[in-house]
CSV table of C-alpha atoms in Angstrom, one decimal:
chain,number,residue,atom,x,y,z
Y,1,GLY,CA,8.6,-12.7,-7.5
Y,2,GLU,CA,6.6,-14.2,-4.7
Y,3,SER,CA,3.2,-13.0,-4.0
Y,4,VAL,CA,0.7,-12.6,-1.2
Y,5,GLY,CA,-2.6,-14.0,-2.0
Y,6,LEU,CA,-6.1,-13.7,-0.5
Y,7,HIS,CA,-8.8,-16.3,-0.3
Y,8,LEU,CA,-12.2,-15.2,-1.4
Y,9,PRO,CA,-12.2,-11.9,-3.3
Y,10,THR,CA,-15.5,-10.8,-1.7
Y,11,LEU,CA,-17.1,-11.3,1.7
Y,12,SER,CA,-20.7,-10.3,2.7
Y,13,VAL,CA,-21.3,-10.0,6.4
Y,14,GLN,CA,-24.4,-9.2,8.4
Y,15,GLU,CA,-24.0,-6.1,10.6
Y,16,GLY,CA,-23.0,-7.2,14.1
Y,17,ASP,CA,-21.5,-10.5,13.0
Y,18,ASN,CA,-17.8,-11.3,13.1
Y,19,SER,CA,-15.8,-11.2,9.9
Y,20,ILE,CA,-12.8,-13.3,9.0
Y,21,ILE,CA,-10.6,-12.4,6.1
Y,22,ASN,CA,-7.9,-14.8,5.1
Y,23,CYS,CA,-4.5,-14.4,3.4
Y,24,ALA,CA,-1.9,-16.9,2.1
Y,25,TYR,CA,1.6,-15.9,1.6
Y,26,SER,CA,4.4,-17.8,0.0
Y,27,ASN,CA,7.6,-16.0,1.0
Y,28,SER,CA,8.9,-17.9,4.0
Y,29,ALA,CA,11.5,-15.1,4.6
Y,30,SER,CA,8.7,-12.6,5.4
Y,31,ASP,CA,8.6,-11.7,9.0
Y,32,TYR,CA,6.4,-8.7,9.1
Y,33,PHE,CA,2.7,-8.6,8.1
Y,34,ILE,CA,0.2,-5.8,7.9
Y,35,TRP,CA,-3.5,-5.5,7.3
Y,36,TYR,CA,-4.7,-2.4,5.4
Y,37,LYS,CA,-8.2,-1.2,4.8
Y,38,GLN,CA,-8.9,0.8,1.7
Y,39,GLU,CA,-12.1,2.6,1.2
Y,40,SER,CA,-13.3,3.8,-2.2
Y,41,GLY,CA,-11.2,6.6,-3.5
Y,42,LYS,CA,-8.8,6.6,-0.6
Y,43,GLY,CA,-5.4,5.3,0.2
Y,44,PRO,CA,-4.7,2.2,2.3
Y,45,GLN,CA,-5.2,2.7,6.0
Y,46,PHE,CA,-3.1,0.8,8.5
Y,47,ILE,CA,-5.2,-1.5,10.7
Y,48,ILE,CA,-2.9,-3.8,12.5
Y,49,ASP,CA,0.5,-5.5,12.1
Y,50,ILE,CA,2.2,-8.6,13.4
Y,51,ARG,CA,5.8,-9.8,13.6
Y,52,SER,CA,6.7,-13.3,12.8
Y,53,ASN,CA,7.7,-14.0,16.4
Y,54,MET,CA,4.0,-13.7,17.4
Y,55,ASP,CA,1.0,-15.8,16.4
Y,56,LYS,CA,-1.7,-13.4,17.6
Y,57,ARG,CA,-2.2,-9.8,18.1
Y,58,GLN,CA,-5.3,-7.9,19.2
Y,59,GLY,CA,-6.4,-4.3,18.5
Y,60,GLN,CA,-9.6,-2.5,18.9
Y,61,ARG,CA,-12.2,-4.9,17.5
Y,62,VAL,CA,-9.6,-6.6,15.3
Y,63,THR,CA,-7.4,-9.6,15.8
Y,64,VAL,CA,-4.7,-10.8,13.5
Y,65,LEU,CA,-3.6,-14.4,13.5
Y,66,LEU,CA,-0.4,-15.7,12.0
Y,67,ASN,CA,0.3,-19.4,11.2
Y,68,LYS,CA,3.8,-19.6,9.9
Y,69,THR,CA,3.6,-23.4,9.4
Y,70,VAL,CA,1.0,-23.1,6.7
Y,71,LYS,CA,1.9,-19.5,5.7
Y,72,HIS,CA,-1.5,-18.2,6.6
Y,73,LEU,CA,-2.6,-14.9,8.0
Y,74,SER,CA,-6.1,-13.9,9.0
Y,75,LEU,CA,-7.9,-10.7,10.1
Y,76,GLN,CA,-10.9,-11.0,12.4
Y,77,ILE,CA,-13.2,-8.1,12.9
Y,78,ALA,CA,-15.6,-8.3,15.8
Y,79,ALA,CA,-19.1,-6.9,15.6
Y,80,THR,CA,-18.8,-5.8,12.0
Y,81,GLN,CA,-20.2,-2.3,11.4
Y,82,PRO,CA,-21.3,-0.6,8.1
Y,83,GLY,CA,-18.1,1.5,8.3
Y,84,ASP,CA,-16.1,-1.6,8.0
Y,85,SER,CA,-17.2,-2.0,4.3
Y,86,ALA,CA,-14.0,-1.6,2.3
Y,87,VAL,CA,-11.3,-3.6,0.5
Y,88,TYR,CA,-8.9,-5.3,2.9
Y,89,PHE,CA,-5.3,-6.1,1.9
Y,90,CYS,CA,-2.7,-8.1,3.6
Y,91,ALA,CA,0.9,-7.1,3.0
Y,92,GLU,CA,4.2,-8.7,3.9
Y,93,GLY,CA,7.7,-7.4,4.3
Y,94,GLY,CA,10.9,-8.7,5.7
Y,95,SER,CA,13.6,-7.5,8.0
Y,96,ASN,CA,15.6,-4.9,6.2
Y,97,ASP,CA,13.1,-5.0,3.4
Y,98,TYR,CA,11.0,-1.9,3.1
Y,99,LYS,CA,9.2,-3.2,0.1
Y,100,LEU,CA,5.7,-4.3,1.0
Y,101,SER,CA,4.1,-7.0,-1.2
Y,102,PHE,CA,0.3,-6.7,-1.3
Y,103,GLY,CA,-2.3,-9.3,-2.1
Y,104,ALA,CA,-5.1,-8.5,-4.5
Y,105,GLY,CA,-7.6,-7.7,-1.7
Y,106,THR,CA,-10.9,-8.9,-0.3
Y,107,THR,CA,-14.0,-6.7,-0.7
Y,108,VAL,CA,-16.0,-6.7,2.5
Y,109,THR,CA,-19.7,-5.6,2.3
Y,110,VAL,CA,-21.7,-5.2,5.5
Y,111,ARG,CA,-25.4,-5.8,5.2
Y,112,ALA,CA,-27.7,-3.8,7.5
C,1,ASN,CA,-0.9,16.7,12.0
C,2,ALA,CA,-1.2,16.5,8.2
C,3,GLY,CA,-0.9,13.1,6.7
C,4,VAL,CA,0.8,12.2,3.5
C,5,MET,CA,-0.4,14.6,0.8
C,6,GLN,CA,-0.6,13.9,-2.9
C,7,ASN,CA,-1.6,16.0,-5.8
C,8,PRO,CA,-3.3,16.1,-8.0
C,9,ARG,CA,-5.9,13.6,-6.9
C,10,HIS,CA,-7.1,13.0,-10.4
C,11,LEU,CA,-5.0,13.6,-13.6
C,12,VAL,CA,-6.1,13.1,-17.1
C,13,ARG,CA,-3.5,12.9,-19.9
C,14,ARG,CA,-3.6,12.1,-23.5
C,15,ARG,CA,-1.3,9.5,-24.9
C,16,GLY,CA,2.2,10.9,-25.4
C,17,GLN,CA,1.9,13.6,-22.8
C,18,GLU,CA,3.8,13.8,-19.5
C,19,ALA,CA,2.4,13.1,-16.1
C,20,ARG,CA,3.8,14.6,-12.9
C,21,LEU,CA,2.6,13.3,-9.6
C,22,ARG,CA,3.6,15.0,-6.3
C,23,CYS,CA,3.9,13.6,-2.8
C,24,SER,CA,4.6,15.4,0.4
C,25,PRO,CA,5.4,13.0,3.2
C,26,MET,CA,4.2,13.4,6.8
C,27,LYS,CA,6.1,15.9,8.9
C,28,GLY,CA,9.2,14.4,10.2
C,29,HIS,CA,9.3,11.6,7.7
C,30,SER,CA,12.2,11.4,5.3
C,31,HIS,CA,11.5,8.1,3.5
C,32,VAL,CA,9.1,8.0,0.6
C,33,TYR,CA,7.8,5.0,-1.3
C,34,TRP,CA,5.7,5.0,-4.5
C,35,TYR,CA,3.3,2.2,-5.3
C,36,ARG,CA,1.0,1.6,-8.3
C,37,GLN,CA,-2.4,0.0,-8.1
C,38,LEU,CA,-4.1,-1.3,-11.2
C,39,PRO,CA,-7.9,-1.8,-11.1
C,40,GLU,CA,-8.9,-4.8,-9.0
C,41,GLU,CA,-5.3,-5.5,-7.9
C,42,GLY,CA,-3.1,-4.9,-4.9
C,43,LEU,CA,-0.4,-2.2,-4.7
C,44,LYS,CA,2.9,-2.9,-6.4
C,45,PHE,CA,6.1,-1.4,-5.1
C,46,MET,CA,7.8,1.0,-7.6
C,47,VAL,CA,10.5,3.0,-5.9
C,48,TYR,CA,11.9,4.0,-2.5
C,49,LEU,CA,13.6,7.3,-2.0
C,50,GLN,CA,15.3,9.3,0.7
C,51,LYS,CA,16.1,13.0,0.4
C,52,GLU,CA,18.2,13.4,-2.7
C,53,ASN,CA,18.7,9.7,-3.0
C,54,ILE,CA,17.0,6.9,-4.9
C,55,ILE,CA,17.5,3.8,-2.7
C,56,ASP,CA,15.6,1.2,-4.7
C,57,GLU,CA,13.9,1.6,-8.0
C,58,SER,CA,13.6,-2.1,-8.8
C,59,GLY,CA,9.8,-1.8,-9.3
C,60,MET,CA,10.0,1.0,-11.8
C,61,PRO,CA,9.6,0.4,-15.5
C,62,LYS,CA,13.0,0.8,-17.2
C,63,GLU,CA,11.7,3.5,-19.6
C,64,ARG,CA,9.6,6.6,-19.3
C,65,PHE,CA,9.4,6.5,-15.5
C,66,SER,CA,11.5,8.5,-13.0
C,67,ALA,CA,11.3,9.7,-9.5
C,68,GLU,CA,13.0,12.2,-7.3
C,69,PHE,CA,12.9,13.5,-3.8
C,70,PRO,CA,14.8,16.8,-3.7
C,71,LYS,CA,16.2,18.4,-0.6
C,72,GLU,CA,13.4,20.9,-0.6
C,73,GLY,CA,9.9,20.2,-1.8
C,74,PRO,CA,7.8,17.2,-2.5
C,75,SER,CA,8.8,13.9,-4.1
C,76,ILE,CA,7.8,13.7,-7.8
C,77,LEU,CA,7.0,10.7,-9.9
C,78,ARG,CA,7.3,11.5,-13.5
C,79,ILE,CA,5.9,9.5,-16.4
C,80,GLN,CA,6.9,10.6,-19.9
C,81,GLN,CA,5.0,9.8,-23.0
C,82,VAL,CA,2.2,8.2,-21.2
C,83,VAL,CA,0.3,5.2,-22.7
C,84,ARG,CA,-3.1,3.7,-21.8
C,85,GLY,CA,-1.5,1.0,-19.7
C,86,ASP,CA,-0.2,3.7,-17.3
C,87,SER,CA,-3.7,4.4,-16.2
C,88,ALA,CA,-3.8,3.4,-12.5
C,89,ALA,CA,-3.8,4.8,-9.0
C,90,TYR,CA,-0.4,5.9,-7.8
C,91,PHE,CA,0.1,5.9,-4.0
C,92,CYS,CA,2.8,7.5,-2.1
C,93,ALA,CA,3.7,6.3,1.4
C,94,SER,CA,6.2,7.7,4.0
C,95,SER,CA,7.9,6.4,7.1
C,96,PRO,CA,10.0,8.0,9.7
C,97,LEU,CA,12.8,5.5,9.5
C,98,MET,CA,13.9,2.4,7.9
C,99,GLY,CA,15.1,-0.1,10.4
C,100,ASP,CA,15.0,-3.7,11.3
C,101,PRO,CA,12.2,-4.6,11.0
C,102,VAL,CA,10.5,-2.4,8.5
C,103,ASP,CA,8.6,0.5,10.0
C,104,GLU,CA,5.0,1.3,9.3
C,105,GLN,CA,4.3,3.1,6.1
C,106,TYR,CA,1.6,5.8,6.0
C,107,PHE,CA,-0.2,6.1,2.7
C,108,GLY,CA,-1.5,9.2,0.9
C,109,PRO,CA,-4.9,9.3,-0.8
C,110,GLY,CA,-3.4,8.6,-4.2
C,111,THR,CA,-3.4,10.1,-7.6
C,112,ARG,CA,-5.7,8.5,-10.2
C,113,LEU,CA,-4.1,8.8,-13.6
C,114,THR,CA,-6.3,8.3,-16.6
C,115,VAL,CA,-4.7,8.2,-20.0
C,116,THR,CA,-7.0,8.8,-22.9
């Protein structure tokens, strides 16, 4: 099957700086993308999603960008805080396709 | 509101034993999904169920694994004759509806299965 991949398995960020986590996907039929945050010992927590008819969506301190031309997805976290330390996964799905495909994850560590 | 609940949180089984993992979806949710996460990897879809129906089990290993979601009670993922390779975190997610496009899935805390 096709997979969702992430650039850079780890990211170290100074507290207060902005973080950018990247994700490459290969299934051009995917039209729904989600970012999840997973803290140690917990299940994935929904952060933000975006449909393929959009190229940008903003939430609280987070922004997701979608570039369908190069099949690239990114998550920007503004003013990164210690509580943002976690593994971040991008996941993709398609219309009428409930199966989410996850990438391997990027571990974000926030330095005080 | 209680979220998705899974139990047990940790399960240790010897090779050859059976493992039963339980998942109670969020209130009002009637769709349940099971995913498996191996160490250092992302989640992999296993099975999608509605009440009393298996909709898609394309991600389930052909042998030893089964899932159900009865009319009453939690969804159960059953692994018979466990082997070391079954050691993983198993996550359940639920959603209120399946539509076009896919609705948000809410994940439980997972069951960490260790096979010794």
